[in-house]
mmCIF file with all atom_site columns, C-alpha atoms in Angstrom:
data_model
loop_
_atom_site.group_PDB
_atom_site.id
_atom_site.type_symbol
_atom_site.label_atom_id
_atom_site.label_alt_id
_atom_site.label_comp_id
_atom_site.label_asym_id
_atom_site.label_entity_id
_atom_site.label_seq_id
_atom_site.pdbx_PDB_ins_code
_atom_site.Cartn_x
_atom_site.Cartn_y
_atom_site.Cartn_z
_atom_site.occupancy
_atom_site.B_iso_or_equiv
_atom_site.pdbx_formal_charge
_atom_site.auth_seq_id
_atom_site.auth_comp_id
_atom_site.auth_asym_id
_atom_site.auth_atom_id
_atom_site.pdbx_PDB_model_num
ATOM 1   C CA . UNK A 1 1   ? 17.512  -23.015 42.659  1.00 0.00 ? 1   UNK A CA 1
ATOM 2   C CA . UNK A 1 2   ? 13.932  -22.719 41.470  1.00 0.00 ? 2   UNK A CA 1
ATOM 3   C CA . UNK A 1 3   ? 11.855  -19.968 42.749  1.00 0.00 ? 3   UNK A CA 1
ATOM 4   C CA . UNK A 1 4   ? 8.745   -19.754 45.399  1.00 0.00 ? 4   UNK A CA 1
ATOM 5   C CA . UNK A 1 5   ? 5.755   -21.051 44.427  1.00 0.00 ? 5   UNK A CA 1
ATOM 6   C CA . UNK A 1 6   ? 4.556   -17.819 44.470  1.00 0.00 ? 6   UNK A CA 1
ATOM 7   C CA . UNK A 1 7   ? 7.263   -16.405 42.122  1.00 0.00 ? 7   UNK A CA 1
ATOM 8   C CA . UNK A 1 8   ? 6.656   -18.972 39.884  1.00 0.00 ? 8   UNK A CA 1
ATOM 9   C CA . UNK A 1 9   ? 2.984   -18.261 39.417  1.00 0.00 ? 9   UNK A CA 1
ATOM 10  C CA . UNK A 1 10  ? 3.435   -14.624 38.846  1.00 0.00 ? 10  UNK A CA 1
ATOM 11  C CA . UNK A 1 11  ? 5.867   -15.232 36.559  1.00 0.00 ? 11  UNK A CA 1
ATOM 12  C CA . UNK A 1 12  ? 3.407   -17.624 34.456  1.00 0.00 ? 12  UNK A CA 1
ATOM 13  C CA . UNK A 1 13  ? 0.760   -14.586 34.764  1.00 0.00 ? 13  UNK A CA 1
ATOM 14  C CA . UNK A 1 14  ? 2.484   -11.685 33.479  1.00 0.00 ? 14  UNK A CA 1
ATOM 15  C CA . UNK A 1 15  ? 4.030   -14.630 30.480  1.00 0.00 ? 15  UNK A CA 1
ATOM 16  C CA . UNK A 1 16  ? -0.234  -15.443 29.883  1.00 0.00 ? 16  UNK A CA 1
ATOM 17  C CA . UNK A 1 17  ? -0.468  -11.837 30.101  1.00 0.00 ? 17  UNK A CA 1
ATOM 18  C CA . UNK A 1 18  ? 2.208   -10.672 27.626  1.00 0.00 ? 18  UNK A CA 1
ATOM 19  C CA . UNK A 1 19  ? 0.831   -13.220 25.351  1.00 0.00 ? 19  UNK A CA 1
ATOM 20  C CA . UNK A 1 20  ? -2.757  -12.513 25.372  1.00 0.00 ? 20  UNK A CA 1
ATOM 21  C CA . UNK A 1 21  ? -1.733  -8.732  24.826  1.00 0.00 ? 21  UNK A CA 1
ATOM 22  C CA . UNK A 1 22  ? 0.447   -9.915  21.719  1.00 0.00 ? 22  UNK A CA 1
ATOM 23  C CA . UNK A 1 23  ? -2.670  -12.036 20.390  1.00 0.00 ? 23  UNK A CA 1
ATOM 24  C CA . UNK A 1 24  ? -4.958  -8.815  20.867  1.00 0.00 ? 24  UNK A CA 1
ATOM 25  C CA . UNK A 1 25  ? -2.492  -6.691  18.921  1.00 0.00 ? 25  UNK A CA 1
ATOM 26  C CA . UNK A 1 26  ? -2.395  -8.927  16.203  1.00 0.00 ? 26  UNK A CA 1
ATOM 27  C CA . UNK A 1 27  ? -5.903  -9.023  15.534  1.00 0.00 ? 27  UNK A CA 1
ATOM 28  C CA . UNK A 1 28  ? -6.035  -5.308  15.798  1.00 0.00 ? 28  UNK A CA 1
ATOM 29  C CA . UNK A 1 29  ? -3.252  -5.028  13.223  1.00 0.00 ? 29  UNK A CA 1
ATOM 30  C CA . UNK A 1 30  ? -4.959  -7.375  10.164  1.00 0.00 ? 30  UNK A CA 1
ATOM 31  C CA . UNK A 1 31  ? -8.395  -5.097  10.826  1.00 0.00 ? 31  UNK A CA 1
ATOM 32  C CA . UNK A 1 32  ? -6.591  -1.925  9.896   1.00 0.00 ? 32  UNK A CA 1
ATOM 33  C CA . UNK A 1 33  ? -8.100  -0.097  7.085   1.00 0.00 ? 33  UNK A CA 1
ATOM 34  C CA . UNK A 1 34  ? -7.589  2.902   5.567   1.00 0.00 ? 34  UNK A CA 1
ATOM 35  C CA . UNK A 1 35  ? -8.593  6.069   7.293   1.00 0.00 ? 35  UNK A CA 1
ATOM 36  C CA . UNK A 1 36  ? -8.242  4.772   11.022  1.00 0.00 ? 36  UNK A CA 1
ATOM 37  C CA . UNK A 1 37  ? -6.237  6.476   13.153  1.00 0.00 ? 37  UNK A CA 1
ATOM 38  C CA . UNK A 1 38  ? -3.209  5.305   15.274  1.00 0.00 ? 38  UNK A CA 1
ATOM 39  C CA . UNK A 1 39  ? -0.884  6.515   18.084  1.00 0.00 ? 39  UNK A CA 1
ATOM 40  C CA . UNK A 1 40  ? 1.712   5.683   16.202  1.00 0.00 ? 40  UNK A CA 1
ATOM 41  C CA . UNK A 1 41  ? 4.101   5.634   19.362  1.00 0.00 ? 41  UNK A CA 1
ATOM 42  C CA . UNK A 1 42  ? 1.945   2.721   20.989  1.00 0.00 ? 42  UNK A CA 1
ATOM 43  C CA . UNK A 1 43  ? 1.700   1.083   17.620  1.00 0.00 ? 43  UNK A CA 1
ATOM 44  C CA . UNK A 1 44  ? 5.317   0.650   16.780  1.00 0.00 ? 44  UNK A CA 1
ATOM 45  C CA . UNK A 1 45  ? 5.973   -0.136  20.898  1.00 0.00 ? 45  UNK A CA 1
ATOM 46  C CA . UNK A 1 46  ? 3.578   -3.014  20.813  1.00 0.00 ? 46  UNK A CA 1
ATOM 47  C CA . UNK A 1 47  ? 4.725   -4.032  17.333  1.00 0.00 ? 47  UNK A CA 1
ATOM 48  C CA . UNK A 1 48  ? 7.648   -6.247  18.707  1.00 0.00 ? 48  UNK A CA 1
ATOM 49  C CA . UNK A 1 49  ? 8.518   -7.591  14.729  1.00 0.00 ? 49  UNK A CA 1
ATOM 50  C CA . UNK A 1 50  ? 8.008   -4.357  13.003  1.00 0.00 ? 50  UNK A CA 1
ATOM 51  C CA . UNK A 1 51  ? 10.061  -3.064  10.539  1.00 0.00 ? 51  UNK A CA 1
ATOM 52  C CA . UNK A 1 52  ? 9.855   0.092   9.240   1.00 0.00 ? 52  UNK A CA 1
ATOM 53  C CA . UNK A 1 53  ? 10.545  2.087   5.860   1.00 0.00 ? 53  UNK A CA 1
ATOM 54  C CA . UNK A 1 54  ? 10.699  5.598   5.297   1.00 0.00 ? 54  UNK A CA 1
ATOM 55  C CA . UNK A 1 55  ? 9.568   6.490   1.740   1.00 0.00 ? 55  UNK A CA 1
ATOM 56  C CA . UNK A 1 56  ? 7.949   8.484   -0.287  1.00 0.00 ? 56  UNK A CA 1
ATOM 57  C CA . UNK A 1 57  ? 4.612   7.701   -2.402  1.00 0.00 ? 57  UNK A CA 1
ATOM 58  C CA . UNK A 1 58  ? 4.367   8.986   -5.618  1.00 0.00 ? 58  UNK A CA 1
ATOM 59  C CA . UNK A 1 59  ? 0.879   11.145  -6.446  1.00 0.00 ? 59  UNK A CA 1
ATOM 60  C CA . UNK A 1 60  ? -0.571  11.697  -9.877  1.00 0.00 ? 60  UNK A CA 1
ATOM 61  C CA . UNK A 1 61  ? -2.289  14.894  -9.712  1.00 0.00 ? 61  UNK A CA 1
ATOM 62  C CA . UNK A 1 62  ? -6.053  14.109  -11.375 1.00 0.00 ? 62  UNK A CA 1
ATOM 63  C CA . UNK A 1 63  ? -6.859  15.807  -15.180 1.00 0.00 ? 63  UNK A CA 1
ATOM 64  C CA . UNK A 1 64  ? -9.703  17.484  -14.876 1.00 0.00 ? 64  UNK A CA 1
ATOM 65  C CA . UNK A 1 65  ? -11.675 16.682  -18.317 1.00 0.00 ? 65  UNK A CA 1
ATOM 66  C CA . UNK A 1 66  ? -14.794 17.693  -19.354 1.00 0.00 ? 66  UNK A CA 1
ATOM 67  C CA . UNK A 1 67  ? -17.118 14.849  -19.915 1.00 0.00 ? 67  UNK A CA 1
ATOM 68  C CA . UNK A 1 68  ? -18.044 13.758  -23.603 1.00 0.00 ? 68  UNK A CA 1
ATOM 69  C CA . UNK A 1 69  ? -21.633 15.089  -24.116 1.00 0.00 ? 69  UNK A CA 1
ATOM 70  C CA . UNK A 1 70  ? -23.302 13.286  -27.242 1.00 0.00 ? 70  UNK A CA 1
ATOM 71  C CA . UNK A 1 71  ? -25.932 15.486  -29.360 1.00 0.00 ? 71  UNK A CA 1
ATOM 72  C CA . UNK A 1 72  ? -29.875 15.001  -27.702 1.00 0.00 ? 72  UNK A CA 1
ATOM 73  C CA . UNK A 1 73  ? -30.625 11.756  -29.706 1.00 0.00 ? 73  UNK A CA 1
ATOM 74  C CA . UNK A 1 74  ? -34.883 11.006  -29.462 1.00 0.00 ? 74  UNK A CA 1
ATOM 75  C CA . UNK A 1 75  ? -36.173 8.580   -27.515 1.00 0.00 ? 75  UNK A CA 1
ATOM 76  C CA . UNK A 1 76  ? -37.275 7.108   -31.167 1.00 0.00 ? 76  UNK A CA 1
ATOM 77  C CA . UNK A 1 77  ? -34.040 7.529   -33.133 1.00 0.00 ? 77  UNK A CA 1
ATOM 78  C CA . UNK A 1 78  ? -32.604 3.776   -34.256 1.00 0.00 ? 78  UNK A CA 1
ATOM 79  C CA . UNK A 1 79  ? -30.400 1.943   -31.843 1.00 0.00 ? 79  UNK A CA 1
ATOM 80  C CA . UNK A 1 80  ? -27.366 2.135   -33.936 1.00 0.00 ? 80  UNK A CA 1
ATOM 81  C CA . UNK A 1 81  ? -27.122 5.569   -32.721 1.00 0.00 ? 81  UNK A CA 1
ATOM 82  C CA . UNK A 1 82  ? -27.212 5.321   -29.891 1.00 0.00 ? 82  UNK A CA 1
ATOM 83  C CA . UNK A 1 83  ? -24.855 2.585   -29.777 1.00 0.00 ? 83  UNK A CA 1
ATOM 84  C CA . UNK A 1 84  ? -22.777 4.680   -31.871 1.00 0.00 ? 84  UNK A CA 1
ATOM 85  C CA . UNK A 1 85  ? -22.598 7.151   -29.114 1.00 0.00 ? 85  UNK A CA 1
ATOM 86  C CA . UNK A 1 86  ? -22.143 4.701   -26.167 1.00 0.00 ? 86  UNK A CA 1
ATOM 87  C CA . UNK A 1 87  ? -19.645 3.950   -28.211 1.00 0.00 ? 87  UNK A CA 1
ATOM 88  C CA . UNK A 1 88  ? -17.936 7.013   -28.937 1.00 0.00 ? 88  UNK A CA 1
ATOM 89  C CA . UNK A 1 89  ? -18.039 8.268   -25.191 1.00 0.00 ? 89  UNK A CA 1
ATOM 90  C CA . UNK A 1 90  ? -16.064 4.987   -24.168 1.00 0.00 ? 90  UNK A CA 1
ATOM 91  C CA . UNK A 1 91  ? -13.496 5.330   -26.356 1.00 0.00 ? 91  UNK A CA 1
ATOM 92  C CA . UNK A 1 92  ? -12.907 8.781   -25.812 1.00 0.00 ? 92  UNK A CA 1
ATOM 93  C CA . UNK A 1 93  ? -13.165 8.190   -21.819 1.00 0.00 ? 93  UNK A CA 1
ATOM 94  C CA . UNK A 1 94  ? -9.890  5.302   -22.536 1.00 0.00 ? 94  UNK A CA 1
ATOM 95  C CA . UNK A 1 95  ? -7.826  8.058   -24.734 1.00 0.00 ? 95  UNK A CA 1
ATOM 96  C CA . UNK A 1 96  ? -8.636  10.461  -21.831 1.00 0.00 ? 96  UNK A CA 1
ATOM 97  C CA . UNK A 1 97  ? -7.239  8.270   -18.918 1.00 0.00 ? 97  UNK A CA 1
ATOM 98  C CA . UNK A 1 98  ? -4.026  7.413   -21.596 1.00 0.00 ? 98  UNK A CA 1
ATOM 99  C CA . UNK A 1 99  ? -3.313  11.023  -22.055 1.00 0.00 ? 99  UNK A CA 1
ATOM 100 C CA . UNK A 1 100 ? -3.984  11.544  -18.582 1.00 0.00 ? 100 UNK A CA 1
ATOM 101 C CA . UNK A 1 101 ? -1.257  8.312   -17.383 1.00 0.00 ? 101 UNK A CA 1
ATOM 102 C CA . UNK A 1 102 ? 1.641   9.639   -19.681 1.00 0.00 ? 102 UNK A CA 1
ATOM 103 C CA . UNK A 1 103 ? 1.116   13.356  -18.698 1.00 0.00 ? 103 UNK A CA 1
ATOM 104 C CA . UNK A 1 104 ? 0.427   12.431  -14.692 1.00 0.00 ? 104 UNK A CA 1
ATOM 105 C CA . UNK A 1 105 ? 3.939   10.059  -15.331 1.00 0.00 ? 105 UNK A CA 1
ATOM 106 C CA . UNK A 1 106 ? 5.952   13.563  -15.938 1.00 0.00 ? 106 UNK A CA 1
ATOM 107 C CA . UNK A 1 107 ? 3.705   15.825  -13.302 1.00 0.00 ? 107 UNK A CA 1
ATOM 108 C CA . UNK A 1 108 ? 3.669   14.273  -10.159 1.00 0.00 ? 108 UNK A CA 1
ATOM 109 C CA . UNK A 1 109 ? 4.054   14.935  -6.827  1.00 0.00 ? 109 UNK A CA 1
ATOM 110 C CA . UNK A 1 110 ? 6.193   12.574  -3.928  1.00 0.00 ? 110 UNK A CA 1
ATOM 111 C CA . UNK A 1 111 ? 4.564   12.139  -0.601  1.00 0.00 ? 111 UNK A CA 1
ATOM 112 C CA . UNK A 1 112 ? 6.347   10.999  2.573   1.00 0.00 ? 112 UNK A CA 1
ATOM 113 C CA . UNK A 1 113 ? 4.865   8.098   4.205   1.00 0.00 ? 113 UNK A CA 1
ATOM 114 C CA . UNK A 1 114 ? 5.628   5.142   6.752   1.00 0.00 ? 114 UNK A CA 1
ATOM 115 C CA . UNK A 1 115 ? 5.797   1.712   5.258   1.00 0.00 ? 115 UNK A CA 1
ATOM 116 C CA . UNK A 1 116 ? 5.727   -0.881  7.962   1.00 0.00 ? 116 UNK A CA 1
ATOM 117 C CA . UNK A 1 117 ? 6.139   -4.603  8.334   1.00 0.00 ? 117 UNK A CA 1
ATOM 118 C CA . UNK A 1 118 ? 4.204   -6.164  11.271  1.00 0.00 ? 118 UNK A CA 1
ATOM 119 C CA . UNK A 1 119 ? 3.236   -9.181  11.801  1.00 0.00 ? 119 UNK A CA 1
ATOM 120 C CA . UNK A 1 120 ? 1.912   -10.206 8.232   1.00 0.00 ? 120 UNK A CA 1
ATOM 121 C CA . UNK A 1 121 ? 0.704   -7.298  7.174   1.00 0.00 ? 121 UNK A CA 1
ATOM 122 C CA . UNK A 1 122 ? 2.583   -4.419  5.354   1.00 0.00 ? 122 UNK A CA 1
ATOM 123 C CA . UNK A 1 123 ? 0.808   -0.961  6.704   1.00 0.00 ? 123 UNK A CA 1
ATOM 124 C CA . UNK A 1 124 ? 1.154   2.459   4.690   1.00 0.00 ? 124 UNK A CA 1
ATOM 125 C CA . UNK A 1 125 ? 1.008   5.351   7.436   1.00 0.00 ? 125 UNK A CA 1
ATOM 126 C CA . UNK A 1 126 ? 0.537   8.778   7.146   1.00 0.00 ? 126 UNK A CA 1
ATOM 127 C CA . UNK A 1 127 ? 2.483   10.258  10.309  1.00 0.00 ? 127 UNK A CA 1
ATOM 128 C CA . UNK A 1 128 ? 0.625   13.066  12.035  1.00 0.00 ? 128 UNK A CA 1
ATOM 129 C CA . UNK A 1 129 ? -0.048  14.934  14.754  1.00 0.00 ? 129 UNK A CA 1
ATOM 130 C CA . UNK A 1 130 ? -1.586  13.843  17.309  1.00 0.00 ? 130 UNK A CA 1
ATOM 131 C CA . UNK A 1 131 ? -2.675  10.454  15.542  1.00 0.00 ? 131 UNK A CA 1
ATOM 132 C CA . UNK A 1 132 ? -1.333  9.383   12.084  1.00 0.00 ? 132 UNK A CA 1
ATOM 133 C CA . UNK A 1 133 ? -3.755  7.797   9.926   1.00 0.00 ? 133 UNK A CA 1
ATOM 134 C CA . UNK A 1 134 ? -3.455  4.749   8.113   1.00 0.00 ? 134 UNK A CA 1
ATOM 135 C CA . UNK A 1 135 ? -3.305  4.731   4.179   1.00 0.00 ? 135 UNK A CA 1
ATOM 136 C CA . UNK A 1 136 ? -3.460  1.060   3.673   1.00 0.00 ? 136 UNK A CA 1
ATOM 137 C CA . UNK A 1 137 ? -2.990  -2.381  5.116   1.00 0.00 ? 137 UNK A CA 1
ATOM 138 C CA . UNK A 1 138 ? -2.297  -5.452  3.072   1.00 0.00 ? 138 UNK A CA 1
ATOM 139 C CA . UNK A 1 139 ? -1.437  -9.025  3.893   1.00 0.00 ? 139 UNK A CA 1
ATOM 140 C CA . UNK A 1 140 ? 2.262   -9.286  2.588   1.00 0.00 ? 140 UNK A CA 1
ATOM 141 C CA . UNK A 1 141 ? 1.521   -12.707 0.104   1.00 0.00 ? 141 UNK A CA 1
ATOM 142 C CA . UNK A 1 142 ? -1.263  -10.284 -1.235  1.00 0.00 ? 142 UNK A CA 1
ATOM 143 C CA . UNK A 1 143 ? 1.990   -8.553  -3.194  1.00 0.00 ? 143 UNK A CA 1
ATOM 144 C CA . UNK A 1 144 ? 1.428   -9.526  -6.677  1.00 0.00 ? 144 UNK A CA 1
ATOM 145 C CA . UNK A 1 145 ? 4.456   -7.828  -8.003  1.00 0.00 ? 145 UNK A CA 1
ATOM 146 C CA . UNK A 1 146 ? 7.294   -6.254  -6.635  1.00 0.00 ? 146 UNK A CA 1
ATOM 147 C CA . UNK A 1 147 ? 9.651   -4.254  -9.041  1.00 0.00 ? 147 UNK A CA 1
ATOM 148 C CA . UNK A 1 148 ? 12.411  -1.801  -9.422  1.00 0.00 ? 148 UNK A CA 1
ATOM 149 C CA . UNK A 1 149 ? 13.505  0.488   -11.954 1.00 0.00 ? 149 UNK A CA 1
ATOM 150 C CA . UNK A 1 150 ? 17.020  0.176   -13.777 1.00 0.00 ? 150 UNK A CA 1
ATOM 151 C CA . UNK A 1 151 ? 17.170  4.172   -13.474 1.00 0.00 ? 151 UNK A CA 1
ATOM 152 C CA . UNK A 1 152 ? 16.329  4.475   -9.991  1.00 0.00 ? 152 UNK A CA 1
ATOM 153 C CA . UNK A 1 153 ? 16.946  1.298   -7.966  1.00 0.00 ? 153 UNK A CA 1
ATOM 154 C CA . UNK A 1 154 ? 15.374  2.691   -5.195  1.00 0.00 ? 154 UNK A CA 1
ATOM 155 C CA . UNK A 1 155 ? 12.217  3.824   -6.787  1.00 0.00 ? 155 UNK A CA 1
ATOM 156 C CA . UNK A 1 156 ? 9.852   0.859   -5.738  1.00 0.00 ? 156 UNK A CA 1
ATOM 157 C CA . UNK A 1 157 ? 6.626   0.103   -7.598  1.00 0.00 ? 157 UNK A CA 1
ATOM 158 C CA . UNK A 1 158 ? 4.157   -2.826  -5.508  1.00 0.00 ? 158 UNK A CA 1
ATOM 159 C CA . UNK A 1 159 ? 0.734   -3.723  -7.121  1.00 0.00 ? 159 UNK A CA 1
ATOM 160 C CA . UNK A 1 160 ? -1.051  -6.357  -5.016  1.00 0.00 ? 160 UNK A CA 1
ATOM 161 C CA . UNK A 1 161 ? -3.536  -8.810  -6.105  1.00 0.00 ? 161 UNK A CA 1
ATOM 162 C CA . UNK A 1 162 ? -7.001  -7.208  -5.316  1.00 0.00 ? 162 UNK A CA 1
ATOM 163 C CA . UNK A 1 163 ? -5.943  -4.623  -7.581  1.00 0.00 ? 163 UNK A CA 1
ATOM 164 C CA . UNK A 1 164 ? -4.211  -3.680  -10.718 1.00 0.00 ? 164 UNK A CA 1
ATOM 165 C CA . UNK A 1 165 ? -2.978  -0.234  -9.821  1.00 0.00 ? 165 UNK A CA 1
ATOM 166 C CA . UNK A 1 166 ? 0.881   0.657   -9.781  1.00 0.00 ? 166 UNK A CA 1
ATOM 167 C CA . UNK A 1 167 ? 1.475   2.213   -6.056  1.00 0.00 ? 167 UNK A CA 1
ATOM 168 C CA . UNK A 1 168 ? 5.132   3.779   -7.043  1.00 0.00 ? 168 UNK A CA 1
ATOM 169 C CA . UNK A 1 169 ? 7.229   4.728   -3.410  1.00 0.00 ? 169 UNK A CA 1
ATOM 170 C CA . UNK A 1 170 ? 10.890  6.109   -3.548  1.00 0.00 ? 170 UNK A CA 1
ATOM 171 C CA . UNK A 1 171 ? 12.777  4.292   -0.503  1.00 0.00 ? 171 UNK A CA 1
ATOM 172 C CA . UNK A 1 172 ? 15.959  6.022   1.396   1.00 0.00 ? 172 UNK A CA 1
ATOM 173 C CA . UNK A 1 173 ? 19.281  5.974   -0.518  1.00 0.00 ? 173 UNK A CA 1
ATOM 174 C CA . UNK A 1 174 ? 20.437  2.072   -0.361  1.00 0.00 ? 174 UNK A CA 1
ATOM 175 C CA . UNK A 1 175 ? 17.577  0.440   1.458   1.00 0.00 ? 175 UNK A CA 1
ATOM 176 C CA . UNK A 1 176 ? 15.929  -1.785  -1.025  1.00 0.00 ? 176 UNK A CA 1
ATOM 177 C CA . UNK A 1 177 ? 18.013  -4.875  -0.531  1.00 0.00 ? 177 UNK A CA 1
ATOM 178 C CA . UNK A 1 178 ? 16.888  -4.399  3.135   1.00 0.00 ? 178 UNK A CA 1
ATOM 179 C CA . UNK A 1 179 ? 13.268  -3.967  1.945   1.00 0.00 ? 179 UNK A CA 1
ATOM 180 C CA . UNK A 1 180 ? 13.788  -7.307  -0.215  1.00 0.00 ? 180 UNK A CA 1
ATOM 181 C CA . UNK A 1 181 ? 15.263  -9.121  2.502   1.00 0.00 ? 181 UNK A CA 1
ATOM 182 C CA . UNK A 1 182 ? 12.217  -8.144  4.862   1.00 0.00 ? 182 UNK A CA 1
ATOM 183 C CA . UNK A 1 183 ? 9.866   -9.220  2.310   1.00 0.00 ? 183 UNK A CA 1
ATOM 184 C CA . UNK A 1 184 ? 11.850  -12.558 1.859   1.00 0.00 ? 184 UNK A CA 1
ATOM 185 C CA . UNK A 1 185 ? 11.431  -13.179 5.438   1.00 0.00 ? 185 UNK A CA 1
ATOM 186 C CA . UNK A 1 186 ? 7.886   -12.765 5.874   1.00 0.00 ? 186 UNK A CA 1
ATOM 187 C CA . UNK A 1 187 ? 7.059   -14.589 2.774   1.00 0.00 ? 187 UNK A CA 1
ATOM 188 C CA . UNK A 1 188 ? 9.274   -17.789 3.486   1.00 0.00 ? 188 UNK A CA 1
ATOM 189 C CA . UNK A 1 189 ? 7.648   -17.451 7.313   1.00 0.00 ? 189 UNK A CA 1
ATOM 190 C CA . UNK A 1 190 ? 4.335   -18.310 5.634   1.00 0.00 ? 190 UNK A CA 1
ATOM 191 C CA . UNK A 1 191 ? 5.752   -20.710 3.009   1.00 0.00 ? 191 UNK A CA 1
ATOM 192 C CA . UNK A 1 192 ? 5.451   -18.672 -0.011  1.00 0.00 ? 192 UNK A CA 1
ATOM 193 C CA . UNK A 1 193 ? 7.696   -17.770 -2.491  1.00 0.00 ? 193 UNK A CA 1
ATOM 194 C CA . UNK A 1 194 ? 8.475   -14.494 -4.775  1.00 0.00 ? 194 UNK A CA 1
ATOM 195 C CA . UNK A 1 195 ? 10.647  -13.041 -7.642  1.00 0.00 ? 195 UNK A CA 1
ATOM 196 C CA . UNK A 1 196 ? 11.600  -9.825  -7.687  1.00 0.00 ? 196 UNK A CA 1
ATOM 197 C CA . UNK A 1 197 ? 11.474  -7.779  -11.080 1.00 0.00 ? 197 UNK A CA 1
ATOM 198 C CA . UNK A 1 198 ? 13.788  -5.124  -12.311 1.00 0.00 ? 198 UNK A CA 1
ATOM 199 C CA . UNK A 1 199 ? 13.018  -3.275  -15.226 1.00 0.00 ? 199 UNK A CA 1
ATOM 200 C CA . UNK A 1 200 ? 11.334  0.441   -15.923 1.00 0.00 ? 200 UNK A CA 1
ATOM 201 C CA . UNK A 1 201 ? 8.495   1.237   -13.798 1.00 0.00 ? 201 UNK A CA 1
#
């Protein structure tokens, strides 16, 4: 038997309700940036889809190098020179930052963060006390590449289309065919398609 009017109708509000709360949420989600902060209790409660990964982020520790001062050249010295010197400073600033990416490969550091999956987005969260603070937030088909290393198959490296820098995270023992699947999922729910690359990171 169908319920009361009145039944009915409440039922449709708290439906229009739930849904308008859902919408809201949603919006609030994509606007995430780095550096807000988030209960993340409430967050992952209100996050009906979200799936969550424990990892940790690998951190290069910075090379402190002194800069490349050139010899006072007059305002009145010949342009080659000072070409010469532009020169000179940029190609010792690119051997710097190589030394520094092969040395900061064997001296790093592993950070434990919160990768989610919500919505369309894929959220990097620092969890703290009393608000956790978020690292990142990307739109998943913003991936550009996804790859694992042969070594260590659960050593994840992302890089995502706005930028060309390696993020590197180490995922639980065992869960990156479950972080693959996820992906899958969220990609094929907005009609795009990936491949997956395994090979040294």
């Amino acid at each position: 038997a169908s319920g009361s009017p009145g039944t009915v109708s409440s039922s449709l509000a708290q439906a229009e309700a739930r849904l308008k709360e859902a919408r809201e949420h949603a919006e609030a989600v994509e606007h995430l940036k780095g550096g807000d902060s988030v209960d993340l209790e409430e967050f992952l409660r209100k996050s009906v889809d979200a799936t969550s990964f424990n990892v940790r982020k690998r951190k290069i520790p910075k090379q402190e190098v002194a800069p490349v001062v050139p010899p006072p050249v007059e305002e009145a010295a010949p342009l080659g020179l000072k070409t010469f010197w532009k020169s000179a400073q940029a190609t010792a600033k690119q051997a710097l930052q190589e030394a520094s990416s092969k040395l900061g490969r064997d001296h790093h550091t592993w950070e434990p963060r919160l990768l989610v999956f919500v919505h369309n987005q894929i959220i990097v969260i620092l969890q703290e006390e009393p608000l956790s603070t978020v690292k990142s937030n990307h739109r998943v088909q913003a991936i550009g590449k996804v790859s694992f290393s042969e070594d260590n198959p659960d050593e994840l490296t992302l890089t995502f289309k706005e930028s060309p820098k390696e993020k590197v995270y180490r995922l639980d023992l065992g869960q990156n065919e479950r972080f693959m699947e996820c992906l899958r999922q969220r990609l094929s729910a907005l009609n795009v398609g990936m491949a997956k690359k395994v090979g040294a990171s």
